[in-house]
CSV table of C-alpha atoms in Angstrom, one decimal:
chain,number,residue,atom,x,y,z
A,1,GLU,CA,4.5,54.2,-16.2
A,2,PRO,CA,1.0,55.5,-15.4
A,3,GLU,CA,-0.1,55.2,-11.9
A,4,VAL,CA,-2.7,55.6,-9.5
A,5,THR,CA,-2.3,58.4,-7.2
A,6,GLN,CA,-4.1,59.3,-3.6
A,7,THR,CA,-4.2,62.1,-1.3
A,8,PRO,CA,-3.3,62.6,1.4
A,9,SER,CA,-1.5,59.6,2.3
A,10,HIS,CA,-2.3,60.0,6.0
A,11,GLN,CA,-5.4,62.0,7.3
A,12,VAL,CA,-6.2,62.3,11.0
A,13,THR,CA,-9.8,63.5,12.1
A,14,GLN,CA,-11.9,63.8,15.1
A,15,MET,CA,-14.8,61.6,15.3
A,16,GLY,CA,-17.9,63.3,13.6
A,17,GLN,CA,-15.9,65.3,11.4
A,18,GLU,CA,-16.3,65.2,7.4
A,19,VAL,CA,-13.3,63.8,5.3
A,20,ILE,CA,-12.7,64.0,1.9
A,21,LEU,CA,-10.0,61.3,0.3
A,22,ARG,CA,-8.8,62.0,-3.2
A,23,CYS,CA,-7.6,59.9,-6.0
A,24,VAL,CA,-6.5,60.7,-9.4
A,25,PRO,CA,-7.0,57.3,-11.6
A,26,ILE,CA,-5.0,56.8,-14.6
A,27,SER,CA,-6.2,58.9,-17.3
A,28,ASN,CA,-7.9,56.6,-19.9
A,29,HIS,CA,-9.4,54.3,-17.2
A,30,LEU,CA,-13.2,54.3,-17.1
A,31,TYR,CA,-14.3,52.2,-14.1
A,32,PHE,CA,-13.1,53.3,-10.6
A,33,TYR,CA,-13.4,51.6,-7.2
A,34,TRP,CA,-12.7,52.6,-3.6
A,35,TYR,CA,-11.6,49.6,-1.0
A,36,ARG,CA,-10.6,49.6,2.6
A,37,GLN,CA,-8.3,47.5,4.7
A,38,ILE,CA,-8.9,47.7,8.3
A,39,LEU,CA,-5.9,46.7,10.0
A,40,GLY,CA,-4.8,43.4,9.9
A,41,GLN,CA,-8.0,42.6,7.8
A,42,LYS,CA,-8.7,41.9,4.7
A,43,VAL,CA,-9.5,44.2,1.8
A,44,GLU,CA,-12.9,44.8,1.2
A,45,PHE,CA,-14.8,46.2,-1.8
A,46,LEU,CA,-16.7,49.8,-1.0
A,47,VAL,CA,-17.9,51.0,-4.3
A,48,SER,CA,-17.5,51.0,-7.6
A,49,PHE,CA,-18.1,53.8,-9.9
A,50,TYR,CA,-18.7,54.0,-14.3
A,51,ASN,CA,-20.0,56.8,-16.2
A,52,ASN,CA,-20.4,59.1,-13.2
A,53,GLU,CA,-22.6,56.8,-11.6
A,54,ILE,CA,-22.4,54.0,-8.6
A,55,SER,CA,-22.5,50.7,-10.4
A,56,GLU,CA,-22.3,48.8,-7.1
A,57,LYS,CA,-21.6,49.5,-3.4
A,58,SER,CA,-21.1,47.3,-0.5
A,59,GLU,CA,-23.0,47.1,2.7
A,60,ILE,CA,-20.2,49.1,4.3
A,61,PHE,CA,-21.0,52.0,2.0
A,62,ASP,CA,-23.9,53.5,4.0
A,63,ASP,CA,-25.4,56.7,3.7
A,64,GLN,CA,-22.3,58.4,5.5
A,65,PHE,CA,-20.2,57.6,2.3
A,66,SER,CA,-20.4,59.1,-1.2
A,67,VAL,CA,-18.0,59.3,-4.6
A,68,GLU,CA,-17.5,61.8,-7.0
A,69,ARG,CA,-16.0,62.6,-10.0
A,70,PRO,CA,-16.0,66.3,-9.7
A,71,ASP,CA,-13.9,66.8,-12.9
A,72,GLY,CA,-12.2,64.9,-15.3
A,73,SER,CA,-9.3,63.8,-13.0
A,74,ASN,CA,-10.2,63.2,-9.6
A,75,PHE,CA,-12.0,60.4,-7.9
A,76,THR,CA,-13.4,61.3,-4.6
A,77,LEU,CA,-14.6,59.6,-1.4
A,78,LYS,CA,-16.5,61.5,1.2
A,79,ILE,CA,-17.4,60.3,4.7
A,80,ARG,CA,-19.7,62.9,6.0
A,81,SER,CA,-19.5,62.0,9.9
A,82,THR,CA,-16.5,59.9,10.6
A,83,LYS,CA,-16.8,57.1,13.4
A,84,LEU,CA,-13.9,55.5,15.3
A,85,GLU,CA,-14.6,52.2,13.0
A,86,ASP,CA,-14.2,54.3,10.1
A,87,SER,CA,-10.0,53.9,10.6
A,88,ALA,CA,-8.7,52.0,7.8
A,89,MET,CA,-6.4,52.0,4.9
A,90,TYR,CA,-8.6,53.5,2.0
A,91,PHE,CA,-7.2,52.6,-1.7
A,92,CYS,CA,-8.5,53.8,-5.0
A,93,ALA,CA,-8.2,51.7,-7.9
A,94,SER,CA,-8.8,52.4,-11.7
A,95,GLU,CA,-9.3,49.9,-14.7
A,96,ASP,CA,-9.0,50.2,-18.5
A,97,VAL,CA,-12.5,48.9,-19.7
A,98,THR,CA,-10.5,47.7,-22.9
A,99,SER,CA,-8.3,45.6,-21.4
A,100,GLY,CA,-10.2,42.8,-22.3
A,101,PHE,CA,-9.0,39.5,-20.7
A,102,LEU,CA,-6.5,40.9,-18.4
A,103,ARG,CA,-9.3,43.0,-16.2
A,104,GLU,CA,-6.3,44.4,-14.1
A,105,GLN,CA,-7.3,46.8,-11.5
A,106,PHE,CA,-4.2,49.3,-10.6
A,107,PHE,CA,-4.3,50.3,-7.3
A,108,GLY,CA,-3.3,53.7,-5.7
A,109,PRO,CA,-1.0,53.6,-2.5
A,110,GLY,CA,-3.7,54.2,-0.2
A,111,THR,CA,-4.6,56.7,2.3
A,112,ARG,CA,-4.5,55.9,6.3
A,113,LEU,CA,-7.5,57.7,7.7
A,114,THR,CA,-7.1,57.5,11.4
A,115,VAL,CA,-10.2,58.8,13.5
A,116,LEU,CA,-9.5,59.8,16.9
B,1,ASP,CA,-19.0,35.9,4.9
B,2,GLN,CA,-15.8,35.0,3.8
B,3,GLN,CA,-16.0,34.0,0.1
B,4,VAL,CA,-12.4,33.7,-0.7
B,5,LYS,CA,-10.4,32.2,2.0
B,6,GLN,CA,-6.8,32.1,2.6
B,7,ASN,CA,-6.1,29.6,5.6
B,8,SER,CA,-2.7,30.5,6.0
B,9,PRO,CA,-1.5,33.7,7.4
B,10,SER,CA,2.3,33.1,6.7
B,11,LEU,CA,4.9,31.2,4.9
B,12,SER,CA,8.4,31.1,5.1
B,13,VAL,CA,10.4,29.5,2.0
B,14,GLN,CA,13.9,29.2,1.3
B,15,GLU,CA,15.2,31.3,-1.9
B,16,GLY,CA,15.0,29.0,-4.8
B,17,ARG,CA,12.8,26.7,-3.5
B,18,ILE,CA,9.1,26.5,-4.6
B,19,SER,CA,6.4,28.7,-2.9
B,20,ILE,CA,3.0,27.7,-2.9
B,21,LEU,CA,-0.2,29.7,-1.7
B,22,ASN,CA,-3.3,28.3,-1.4
B,23,CYS,CA,-6.7,29.8,-1.9
B,24,ASP,CA,-10.2,28.5,-1.4
B,25,TYR,CA,-13.6,30.2,-2.6
B,26,THR,CA,-17.2,29.1,-1.9
B,27,ASN,CA,-19.0,31.4,-4.3
B,28,SER,CA,-19.6,29.2,-7.8
B,29,MET,CA,-20.6,32.4,-9.5
B,30,PHE,CA,-17.0,33.9,-9.5
B,31,ASP,CA,-15.8,33.4,-12.9
B,32,TYR,CA,-12.4,35.3,-12.9
B,33,PHE,CA,-9.6,35.0,-10.1
B,34,LEU,CA,-6.4,37.2,-9.5
B,35,TRP,CA,-3.4,37.3,-7.1
B,36,TYR,CA,-2.4,40.6,-5.8
B,37,LYS,CA,0.7,41.4,-4.0
B,38,LYS,CA,1.5,43.9,-1.4
B,39,TYR,CA,4.3,45.6,0.0
B,40,PRO,CA,4.0,47.5,3.4
B,41,ALA,CA,2.7,51.2,2.6
B,42,GLU,CA,1.9,50.3,-0.8
B,43,GLY,CA,-1.5,49.5,-2.8
B,44,PRO,CA,-1.7,45.7,-4.0
B,45,THR,CA,-0.2,45.3,-7.1
B,46,PHE,CA,-1.8,43.1,-9.8
B,47,LEU,CA,0.4,40.0,-9.8
B,48,ILE,CA,-1.6,37.4,-12.1
B,49,SER,CA,-4.8,36.1,-13.0
B,50,ILE,CA,-7.2,33.2,-14.4
B,51,SER,CA,-10.5,32.9,-16.1
B,52,SER,CA,-12.6,30.0,-14.8
B,53,ILE,CA,-12.6,28.5,-18.1
B,54,LYS,CA,-8.8,27.9,-17.9
B,55,ASP,CA,-7.1,25.5,-15.0
B,56,LYS,CA,-3.6,27.0,-15.4
B,57,ASN,CA,-1.9,30.2,-16.5
B,58,GLU,CA,1.6,31.0,-16.3
B,59,ASP,CA,3.5,34.0,-16.1
B,60,GLY,CA,7.4,33.7,-16.1
B,61,ARG,CA,8.2,32.4,-12.2
B,62,PHE,CA,4.4,32.6,-11.3
B,63,THR,CA,1.8,29.9,-12.1
B,64,VAL,CA,-1.7,29.9,-10.9
B,65,PHE,CA,-3.6,26.8,-11.0
B,66,LEU,CA,-7.4,26.4,-10.7
B,67,ASN,CA,-9.4,23.6,-9.7
B,68,LYS,CA,-13.0,24.5,-10.4
B,69,SER,CA,-14.3,21.4,-8.8
B,70,ALA,CA,-12.6,21.8,-5.6
B,71,LYS,CA,-13.0,25.8,-5.6
B,72,HIS,CA,-9.4,25.8,-5.0
B,73,LEU,CA,-6.6,28.1,-6.6
B,74,SER,CA,-2.9,28.2,-6.0
B,75,LEU,CA,0.0,30.1,-7.0
B,76,HIS,CA,3.3,28.9,-7.3
B,77,ILE,CA,6.2,30.8,-7.7
B,78,VAL,CA,9.5,29.4,-8.7
B,79,PRO,CA,12.1,29.9,-7.9
B,80,SER,CA,11.5,31.9,-5.1
B,81,GLN,CA,13.5,35.4,-4.2
B,82,PRO,CA,13.8,37.5,-1.5
B,83,GLY,CA,12.3,40.4,-3.0
B,84,ASP,CA,9.0,38.1,-3.4
B,85,SER,CA,8.5,38.8,0.3
B,86,ALA,CA,5.2,40.4,0.5
B,87,VAL,CA,1.6,39.9,1.3
B,88,TYR,CA,-0.2,38.0,-1.5
B,89,PHE,CA,-4.0,38.4,-1.6
B,90,CYS,CA,-6.1,35.6,-3.6
B,91,ALA,CA,-9.2,37.6,-5.3
B,92,ALA,CA,-12.3,36.7,-7.3
B,93,SER,CA,-14.8,38.5,-9.4
B,94,SER,CA,-18.2,37.6,-10.7
B,95,PRO,CA,-19.7,38.9,-14.0
B,96,SER,CA,-21.0,42.2,-13.0
B,97,GLY,CA,-22.0,44.2,-16.4
B,98,GLY,CA,-18.4,45.3,-16.9
B,99,TYR,CA,-17.2,46.5,-14.2
B,100,GLN,CA,-15.5,44.2,-11.5
B,101,LYS,CA,-16.3,43.7,-7.7
B,102,VAL,CA,-13.2,41.8,-6.4
B,103,THR,CA,-13.6,39.8,-3.0
B,104,PHE,CA,-10.1,39.4,-1.7
B,105,GLY,CA,-9.1,36.7,0.6
B,106,THR,CA,-7.2,37.4,4.0
B,107,GLY,CA,-3.8,37.5,2.3
B,108,THR,CA,-0.8,35.1,3.3
B,109,LYS,CA,2.7,36.9,4.3
B,110,LEU,CA,5.2,35.3,2.4
B,111,GLN,CA,8.7,35.3,3.5
B,112,VAL,CA,11.6,34.2,1.6
B,113,ILE,CA,14.9,33.2,3.3
B,114,PRO,CA,18.0,34.2,1.4
């Protein structure tokens, strides 16, 4: 069964460093998302991406964040200068635009980002 | 701003009994509601959904009920099985030109006791 994959599973970085989190969505999906979950808190929407541009972003997704689909398969989240409060699990999700009523987003296993 | 609320952080149920997980929302623009299940070290997995034009949707052991006037939905699992032990997230989305901005609740940790 097709699945969303994310790499790395765990990323440790120093405050102020840049990180790139990578995702490979399901191949025929056209909507892509990033969410994050700070430990013990809820899953929060960061950004949605369709047709090579951002559809919507939350207030969390400030100028330090960017997303890119550099080729036909990868979908990346970049944090330019990490802060301690960026430590969280980051989930990528993708959705088949033709899913009609179901509208199911498929989530990857997540990348745990630890900022020291 | 908690637009989707799950007031019970945890729930314990005996195997074979019914599990009822509750969720309240405040945004009347939400038109689609979902339940996701999450195991430790894994991403959320879609479980069941319901459109705002319906009040019930059933899929095997899982049934979601929607009460729009009360802005309340619930997930019923019957009979509950030990493998159902996980964190359950209620989620909601509103029309956004095709894509979905999903707003999640804080989750309820369900433990099914054998």
